[in-house]
CSV table of C-alpha atoms in Angstrom, one decimal:
chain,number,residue,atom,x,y,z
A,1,UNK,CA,0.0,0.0,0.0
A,2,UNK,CA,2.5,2.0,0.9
A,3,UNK,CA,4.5,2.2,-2.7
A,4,UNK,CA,0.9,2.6,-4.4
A,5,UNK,CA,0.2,5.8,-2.2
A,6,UNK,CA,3.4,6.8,-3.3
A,7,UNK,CA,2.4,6.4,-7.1
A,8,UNK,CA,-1.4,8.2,-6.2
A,9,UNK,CA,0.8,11.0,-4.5
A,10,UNK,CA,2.9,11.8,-7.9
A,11,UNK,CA,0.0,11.6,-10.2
A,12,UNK,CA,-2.2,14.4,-7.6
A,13,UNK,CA,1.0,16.1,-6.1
A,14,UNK,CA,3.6,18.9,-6.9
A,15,UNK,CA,6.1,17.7,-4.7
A,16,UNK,CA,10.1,16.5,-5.4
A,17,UNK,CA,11.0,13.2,-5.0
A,18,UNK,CA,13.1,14.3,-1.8
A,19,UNK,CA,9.9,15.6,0.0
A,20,UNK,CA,8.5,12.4,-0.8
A,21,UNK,CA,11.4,10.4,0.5
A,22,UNK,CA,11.3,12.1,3.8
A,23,UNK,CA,7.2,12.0,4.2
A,24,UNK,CA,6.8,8.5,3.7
A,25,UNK,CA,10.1,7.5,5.5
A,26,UNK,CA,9.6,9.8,8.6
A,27,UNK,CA,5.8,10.2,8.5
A,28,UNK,CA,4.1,7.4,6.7
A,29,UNK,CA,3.0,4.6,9.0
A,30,UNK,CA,0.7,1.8,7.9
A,31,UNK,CA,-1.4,1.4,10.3
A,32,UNK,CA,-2.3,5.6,9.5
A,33,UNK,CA,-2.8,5.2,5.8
A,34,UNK,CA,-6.9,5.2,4.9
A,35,UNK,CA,-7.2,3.3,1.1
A,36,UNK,CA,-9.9,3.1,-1.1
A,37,UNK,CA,-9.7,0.4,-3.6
A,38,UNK,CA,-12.7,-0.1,-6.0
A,39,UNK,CA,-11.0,-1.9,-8.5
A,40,UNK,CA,-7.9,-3.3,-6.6
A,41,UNK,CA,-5.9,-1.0,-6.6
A,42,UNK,CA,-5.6,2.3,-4.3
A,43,UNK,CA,-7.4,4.8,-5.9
A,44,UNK,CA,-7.6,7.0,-3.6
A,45,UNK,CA,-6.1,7.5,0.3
A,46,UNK,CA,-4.9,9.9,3.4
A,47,UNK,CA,-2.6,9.5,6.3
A,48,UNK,CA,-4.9,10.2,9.6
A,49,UNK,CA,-1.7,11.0,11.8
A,50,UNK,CA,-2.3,11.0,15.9
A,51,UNK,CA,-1.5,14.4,17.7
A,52,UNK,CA,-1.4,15.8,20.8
A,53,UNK,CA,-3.3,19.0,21.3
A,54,UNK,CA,-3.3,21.6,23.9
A,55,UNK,CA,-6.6,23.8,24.2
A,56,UNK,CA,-7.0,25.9,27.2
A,57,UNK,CA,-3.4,24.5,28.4
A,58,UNK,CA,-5.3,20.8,28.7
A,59,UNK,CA,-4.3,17.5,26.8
A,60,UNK,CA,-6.5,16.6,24.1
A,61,UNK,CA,-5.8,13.5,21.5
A,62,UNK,CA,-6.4,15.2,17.5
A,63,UNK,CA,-6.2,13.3,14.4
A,64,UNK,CA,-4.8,15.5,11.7
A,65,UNK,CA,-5.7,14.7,8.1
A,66,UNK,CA,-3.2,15.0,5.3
A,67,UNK,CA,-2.6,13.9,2.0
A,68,UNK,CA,-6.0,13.6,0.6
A,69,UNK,CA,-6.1,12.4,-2.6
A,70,UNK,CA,-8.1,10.7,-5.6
A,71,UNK,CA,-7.0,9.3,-8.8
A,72,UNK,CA,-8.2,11.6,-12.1
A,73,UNK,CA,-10.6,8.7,-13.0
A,74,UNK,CA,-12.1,8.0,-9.6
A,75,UNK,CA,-12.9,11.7,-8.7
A,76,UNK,CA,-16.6,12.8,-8.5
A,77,UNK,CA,-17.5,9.0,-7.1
A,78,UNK,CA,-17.5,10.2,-3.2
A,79,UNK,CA,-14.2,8.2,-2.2
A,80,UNK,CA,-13.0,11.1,-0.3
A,81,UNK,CA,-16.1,11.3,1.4
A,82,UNK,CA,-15.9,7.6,2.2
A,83,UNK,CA,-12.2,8.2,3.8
A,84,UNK,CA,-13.0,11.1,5.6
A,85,UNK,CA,-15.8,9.5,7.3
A,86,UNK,CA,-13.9,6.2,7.8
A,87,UNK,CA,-10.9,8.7,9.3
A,88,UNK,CA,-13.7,10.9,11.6
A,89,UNK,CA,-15.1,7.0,12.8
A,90,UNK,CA,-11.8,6.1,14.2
A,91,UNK,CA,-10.7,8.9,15.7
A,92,UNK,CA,-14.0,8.3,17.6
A,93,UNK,CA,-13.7,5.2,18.7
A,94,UNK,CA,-9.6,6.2,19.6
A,95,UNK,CA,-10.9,8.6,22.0
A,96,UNK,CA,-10.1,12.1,20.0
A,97,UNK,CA,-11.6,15.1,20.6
A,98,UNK,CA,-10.5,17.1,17.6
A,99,UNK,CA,-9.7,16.9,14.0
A,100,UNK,CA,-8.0,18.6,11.7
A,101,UNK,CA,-6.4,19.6,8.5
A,102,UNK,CA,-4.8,22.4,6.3
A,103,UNK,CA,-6.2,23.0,2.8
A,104,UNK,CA,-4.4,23.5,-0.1
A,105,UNK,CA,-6.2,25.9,-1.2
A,106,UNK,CA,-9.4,28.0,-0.9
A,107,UNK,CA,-11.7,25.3,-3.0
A,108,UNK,CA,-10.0,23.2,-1.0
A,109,UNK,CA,-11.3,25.1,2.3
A,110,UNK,CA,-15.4,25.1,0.6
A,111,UNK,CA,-14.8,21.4,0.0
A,112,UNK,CA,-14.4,20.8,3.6
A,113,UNK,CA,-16.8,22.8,5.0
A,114,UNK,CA,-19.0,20.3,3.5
A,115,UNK,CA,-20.8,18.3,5.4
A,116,UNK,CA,-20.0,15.3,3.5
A,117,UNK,CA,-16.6,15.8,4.4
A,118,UNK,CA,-16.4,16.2,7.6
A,119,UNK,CA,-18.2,19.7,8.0
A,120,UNK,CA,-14.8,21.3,9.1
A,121,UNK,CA,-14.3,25.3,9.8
A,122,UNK,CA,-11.4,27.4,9.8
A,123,UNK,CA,-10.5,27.7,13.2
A,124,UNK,CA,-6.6,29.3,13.5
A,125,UNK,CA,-5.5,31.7,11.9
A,126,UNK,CA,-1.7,33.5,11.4
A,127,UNK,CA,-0.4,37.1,10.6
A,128,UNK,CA,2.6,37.6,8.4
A,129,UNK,CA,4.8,40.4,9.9
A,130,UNK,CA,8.0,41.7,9.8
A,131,UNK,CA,10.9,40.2,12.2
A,132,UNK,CA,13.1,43.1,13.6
A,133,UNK,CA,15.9,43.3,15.7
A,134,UNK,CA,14.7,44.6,19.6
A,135,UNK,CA,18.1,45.7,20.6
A,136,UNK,CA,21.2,44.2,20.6
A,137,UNK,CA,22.3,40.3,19.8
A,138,UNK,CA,24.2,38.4,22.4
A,139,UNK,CA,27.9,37.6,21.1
A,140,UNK,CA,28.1,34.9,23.0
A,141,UNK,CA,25.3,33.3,21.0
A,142,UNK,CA,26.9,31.1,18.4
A,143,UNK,CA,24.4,30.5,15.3
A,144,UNK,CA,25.4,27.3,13.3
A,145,UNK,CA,23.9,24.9,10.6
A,146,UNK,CA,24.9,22.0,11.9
A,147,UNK,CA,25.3,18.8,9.7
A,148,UNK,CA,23.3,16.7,12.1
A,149,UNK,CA,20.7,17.6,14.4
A,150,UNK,CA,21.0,15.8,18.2
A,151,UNK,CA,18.3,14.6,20.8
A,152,UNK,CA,18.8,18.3,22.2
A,153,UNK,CA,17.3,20.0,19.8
A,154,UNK,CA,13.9,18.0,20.2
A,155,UNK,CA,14.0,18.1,24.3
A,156,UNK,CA,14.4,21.9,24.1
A,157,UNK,CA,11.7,22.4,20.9
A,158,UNK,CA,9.4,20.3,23.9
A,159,UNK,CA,10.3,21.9,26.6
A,160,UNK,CA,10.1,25.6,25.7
A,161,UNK,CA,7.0,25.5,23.5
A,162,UNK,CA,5.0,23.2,26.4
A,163,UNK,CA,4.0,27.1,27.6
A,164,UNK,CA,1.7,27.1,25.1
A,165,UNK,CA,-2.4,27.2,26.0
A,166,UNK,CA,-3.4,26.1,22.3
A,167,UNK,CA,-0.8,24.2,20.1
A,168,UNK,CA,-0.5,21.0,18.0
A,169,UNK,CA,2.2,19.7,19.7
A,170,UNK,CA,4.8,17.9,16.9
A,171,UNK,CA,6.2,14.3,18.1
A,172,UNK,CA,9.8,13.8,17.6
A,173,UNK,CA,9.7,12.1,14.1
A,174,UNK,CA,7.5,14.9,12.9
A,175,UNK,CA,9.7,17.6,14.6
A,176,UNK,CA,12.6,15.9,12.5
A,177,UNK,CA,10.9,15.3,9.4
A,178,UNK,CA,9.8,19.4,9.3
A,179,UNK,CA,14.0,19.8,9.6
A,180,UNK,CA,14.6,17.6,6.9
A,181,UNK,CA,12.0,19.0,4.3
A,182,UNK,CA,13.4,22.9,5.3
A,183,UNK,CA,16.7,21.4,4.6
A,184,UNK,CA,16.5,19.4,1.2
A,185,UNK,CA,14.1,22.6,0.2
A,186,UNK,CA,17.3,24.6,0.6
A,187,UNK,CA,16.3,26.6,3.6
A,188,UNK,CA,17.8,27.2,6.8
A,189,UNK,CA,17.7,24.9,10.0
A,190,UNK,CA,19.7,27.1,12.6
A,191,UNK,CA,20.7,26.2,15.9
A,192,UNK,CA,21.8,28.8,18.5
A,193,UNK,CA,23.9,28.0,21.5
A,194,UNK,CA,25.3,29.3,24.2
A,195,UNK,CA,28.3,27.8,26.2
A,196,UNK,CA,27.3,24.4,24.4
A,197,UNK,CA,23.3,25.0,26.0
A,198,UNK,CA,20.6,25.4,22.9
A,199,UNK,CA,19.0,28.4,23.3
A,200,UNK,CA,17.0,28.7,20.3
A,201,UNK,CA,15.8,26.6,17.0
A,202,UNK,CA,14.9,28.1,13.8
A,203,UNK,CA,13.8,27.0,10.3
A,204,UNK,CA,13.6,29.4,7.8
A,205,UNK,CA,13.0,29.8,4.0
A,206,UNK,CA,13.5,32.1,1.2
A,207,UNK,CA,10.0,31.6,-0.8
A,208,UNK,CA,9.9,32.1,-4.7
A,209,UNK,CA,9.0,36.1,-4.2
A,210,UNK,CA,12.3,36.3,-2.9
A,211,UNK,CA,11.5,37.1,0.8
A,212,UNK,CA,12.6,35.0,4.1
A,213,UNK,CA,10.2,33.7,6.0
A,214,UNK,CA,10.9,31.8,9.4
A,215,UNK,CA,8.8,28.9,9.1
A,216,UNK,CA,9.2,28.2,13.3
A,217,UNK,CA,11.3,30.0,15.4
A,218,UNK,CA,11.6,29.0,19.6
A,219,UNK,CA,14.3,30.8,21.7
A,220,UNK,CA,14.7,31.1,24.9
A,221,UNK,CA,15.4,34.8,25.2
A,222,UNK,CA,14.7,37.9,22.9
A,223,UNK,CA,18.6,38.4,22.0
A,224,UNK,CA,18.7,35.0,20.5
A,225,UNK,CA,15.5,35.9,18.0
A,226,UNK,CA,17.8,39.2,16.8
A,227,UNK,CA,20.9,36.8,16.6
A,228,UNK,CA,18.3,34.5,14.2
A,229,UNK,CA,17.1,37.8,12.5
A,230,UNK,CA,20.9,39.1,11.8
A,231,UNK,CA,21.9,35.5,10.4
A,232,UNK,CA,18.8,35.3,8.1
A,233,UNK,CA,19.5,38.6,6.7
A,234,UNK,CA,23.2,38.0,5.8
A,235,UNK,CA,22.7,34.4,4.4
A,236,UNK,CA,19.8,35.1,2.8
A,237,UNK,CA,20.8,38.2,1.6
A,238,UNK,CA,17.4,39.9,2.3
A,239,UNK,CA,17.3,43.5,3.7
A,240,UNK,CA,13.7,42.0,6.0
A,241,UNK,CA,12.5,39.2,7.5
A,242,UNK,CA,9.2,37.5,7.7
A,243,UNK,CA,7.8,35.3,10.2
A,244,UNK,CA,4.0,33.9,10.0
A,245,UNK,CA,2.8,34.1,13.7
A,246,UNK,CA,-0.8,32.9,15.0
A,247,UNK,CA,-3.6,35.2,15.8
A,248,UNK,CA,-6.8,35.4,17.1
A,249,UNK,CA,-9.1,35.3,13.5
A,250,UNK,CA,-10.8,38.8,15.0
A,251,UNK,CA,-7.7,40.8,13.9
A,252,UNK,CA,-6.7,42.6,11.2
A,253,UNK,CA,-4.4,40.8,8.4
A,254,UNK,CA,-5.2,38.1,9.5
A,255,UNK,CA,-4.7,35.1,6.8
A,256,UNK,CA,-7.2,31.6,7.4
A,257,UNK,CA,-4.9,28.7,8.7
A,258,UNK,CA,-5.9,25.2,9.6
A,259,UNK,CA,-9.6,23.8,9.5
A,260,UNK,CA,-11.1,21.8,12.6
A,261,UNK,CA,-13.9,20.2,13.8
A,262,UNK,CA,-15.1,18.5,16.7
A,263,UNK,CA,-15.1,14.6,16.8
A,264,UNK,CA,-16.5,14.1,20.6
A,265,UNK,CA,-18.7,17.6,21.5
A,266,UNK,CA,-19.0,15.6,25.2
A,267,UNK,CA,-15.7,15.2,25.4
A,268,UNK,CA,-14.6,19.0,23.9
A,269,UNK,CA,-17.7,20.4,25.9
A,270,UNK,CA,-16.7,18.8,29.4
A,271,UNK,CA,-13.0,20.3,28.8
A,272,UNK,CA,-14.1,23.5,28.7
A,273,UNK,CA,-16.3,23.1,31.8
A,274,UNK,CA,-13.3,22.6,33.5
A,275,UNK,CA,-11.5,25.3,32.9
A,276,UNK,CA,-14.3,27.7,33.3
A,277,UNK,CA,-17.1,25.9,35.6
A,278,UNK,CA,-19.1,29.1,35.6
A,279,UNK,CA,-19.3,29.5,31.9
A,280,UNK,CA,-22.8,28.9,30.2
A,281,UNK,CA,-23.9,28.1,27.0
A,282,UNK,CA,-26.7,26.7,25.3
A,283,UNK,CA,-26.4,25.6,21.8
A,284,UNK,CA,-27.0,22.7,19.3
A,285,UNK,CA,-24.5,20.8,17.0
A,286,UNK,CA,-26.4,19.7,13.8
A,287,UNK,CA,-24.7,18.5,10.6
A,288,UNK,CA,-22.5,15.6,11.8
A,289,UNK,CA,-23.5,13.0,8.9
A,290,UNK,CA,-19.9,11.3,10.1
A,291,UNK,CA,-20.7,11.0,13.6
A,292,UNK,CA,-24.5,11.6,14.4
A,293,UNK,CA,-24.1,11.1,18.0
A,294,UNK,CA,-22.7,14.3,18.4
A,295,UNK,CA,-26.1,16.0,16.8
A,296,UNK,CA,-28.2,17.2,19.9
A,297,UNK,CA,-28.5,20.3,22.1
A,298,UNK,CA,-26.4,20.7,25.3
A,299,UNK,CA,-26.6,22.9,28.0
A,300,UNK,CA,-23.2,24.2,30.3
A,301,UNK,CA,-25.0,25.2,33.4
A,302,UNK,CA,-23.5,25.6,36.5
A,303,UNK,CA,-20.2,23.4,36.1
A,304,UNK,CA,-22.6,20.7,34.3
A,305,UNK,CA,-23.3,19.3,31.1
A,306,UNK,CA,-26.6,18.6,30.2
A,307,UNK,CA,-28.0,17.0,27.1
A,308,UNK,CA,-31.6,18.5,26.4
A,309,UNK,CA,-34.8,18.5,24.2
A,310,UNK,CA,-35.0,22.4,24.3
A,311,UNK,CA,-33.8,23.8,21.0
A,312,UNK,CA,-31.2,26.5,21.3
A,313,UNK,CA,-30.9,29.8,19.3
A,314,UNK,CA,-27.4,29.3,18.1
A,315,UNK,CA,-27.0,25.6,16.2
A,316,UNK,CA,-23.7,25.0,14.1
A,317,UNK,CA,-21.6,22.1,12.8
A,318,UNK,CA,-18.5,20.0,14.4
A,319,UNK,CA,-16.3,22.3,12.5
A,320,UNK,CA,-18.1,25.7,13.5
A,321,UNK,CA,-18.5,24.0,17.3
A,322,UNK,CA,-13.9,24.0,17.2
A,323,UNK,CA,-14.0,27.6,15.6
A,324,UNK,CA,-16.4,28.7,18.3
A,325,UNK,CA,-13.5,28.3,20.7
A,326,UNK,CA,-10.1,27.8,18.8
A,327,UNK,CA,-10.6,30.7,16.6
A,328,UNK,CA,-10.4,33.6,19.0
A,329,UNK,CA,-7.2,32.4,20.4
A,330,UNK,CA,-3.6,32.1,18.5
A,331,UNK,CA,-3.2,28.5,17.9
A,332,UNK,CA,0.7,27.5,17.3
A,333,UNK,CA,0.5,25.0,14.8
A,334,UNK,CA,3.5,24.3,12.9
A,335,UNK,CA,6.1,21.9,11.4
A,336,UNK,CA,3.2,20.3,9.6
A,337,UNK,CA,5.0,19.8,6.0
A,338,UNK,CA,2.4,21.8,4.2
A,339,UNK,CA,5.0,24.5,3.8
């Protein structure tokens, strides 16, 4: 299966045969790759990768779909929607409480919203702003490239980015895989250090407009990010760098990220319940063809959830259910090889 996906992926995809090499060597399991095979052969598939996912600063199990994609003669037959569904089943059954995804395109973002596949809604957004030096570097920083990448550089990436209330954490094999594709891409995977310590991590890429863009950047202190900034601009030749940051979707400039949508609403409601006991709502989920026991009206009442015949005023989807929450706060999501 795993050599036929490969062939689906170069008949649907633009991507090098060194992208490919890394994705199905460092992210390609089995046991995640969804087939459909009408006539024997796979004709159409997606990877439904496990993630961890921090919302509200608790833990939350998230599928995240990627690599959609149909044979030319297959398309218009509803295998997608069959994969989809057979992905959103699972991830129910695994205990998830999320989905998600990141569209390759804005007919890619319609086809999603639909609620034959999967009823998904934009829920994080980013902002692409201008990297400037705050004050002075630290010379006793030391920015290298280095040839090969240690353990260290995962256990601080893990460490220092664990601060964050709503992320899709990267395990180490993805962590490494988004190194590898930078790399092979011809971008930069910097490593600053002081006294032998990492202090900061950095992959960055000059895109075909000509600009940089830092495609993740963690560092333990501000003089390390002008350190990163100072480097970009000499090796890349670039008077400014660019970084794409997450937002809140209410802002201004603000450019649509990842989809999501809920795959348990108990699950997602009762995590919010306890982080804010007090809060109340009363709304309805409708639309879930994938997973219909998630269609009903609850009620957050006084620390409790409550599943009730009354009909609400405000009804959405799974997908407009995540936004509801996710969208209003930056979401780091990164290192996801859509990049």
């Amino acid at each position: 299966m795993k050599e036929q996906t490969r062939e689906l992926w170069r008949s649907c995809f633009h991507e090098s045969e060194d992208f490919m090499d890394i994705y199905f060597e460092e992210k390609y399991r089995d046991e995640c790759n969804l087939t459909a095979s009408p006539d024997g052969s796979v004709a159409a598939a997606l990877q439904l990768f496990p993630y961890r996912m921090s919302v509200y600063g608790l833990p939350h199990r998230a599928g995240y779909i990627s690599g959609l994609a149909t044979a030319e003669a297959y398309r218009k037959k509803g295998l997608a929607a069959q994969l989809l569904r057979v992905a959103h089943r699972r991830l129910f059954q695994e205990g998830a409480t999320l989905s998600l995804l990141i569209p390759g395109s804005e007919e890619l973002r319609h086809f999603y919203e639909e609620q034959r596949h999967g009823a998904y809604w934009t829920a994080t957004y980013r902002s692409e702003i201008e990297l400037e030096m705050d004050g002075p570097t630290d010379l006793s920083v030391t920015i290298t490239q280095p040839d090969y990448w240690g353990d260290d550089l995962y256990v601080f990436y893990k460490h220092h980015s664990s601060r964050h209330g709503f992320m899709v954490h990267p395990a180490e094999h993805d962590f490494y895989a988004a190194l590898a594709v930078c790399d092979v891409e011809g971008g930069a995977v910097l490593v600053a250090r002081k006294k032998r310590k990492v202090v900061g991590i950095c992959l960055a890429a000059k895109e075909a407009d000509g600009r940089c863009i830092v495609r993740s950047m963690l560092v333990n202190h501000l003089h390390v990010k002008n350190a990163f900034v100072d480097y970009l601009s000499q090796h890349f030749q670039v008077e400014k760098v660019y970084g794409r940051i997450p937002v809140a979707g209410s802002g201004k400039n603000v450019q649509p990220y990842a989809m999501a949508r809920v795959i348990n609403v108990e699950r997602f409601l009762r995590s919010i319940l306890a982080v804010y006991p007090d809060f109340q709502l009363h709304i309805g989920v409708d639309g879930d063809l994938d997973i219909p026991e998630n269609n009903g009206y609850y009620r957050l009442d006084k620390g409790r959830l409550e599943i009730t015949d009354e009909v609400p005023d405000s009804i959405v989807t799974p997908g407009g259910l995540a936004a509801m929450f996710l969208a209003s706060h930056p979401t780091t999501m990164e290192m996801m090889l859509d990049e």
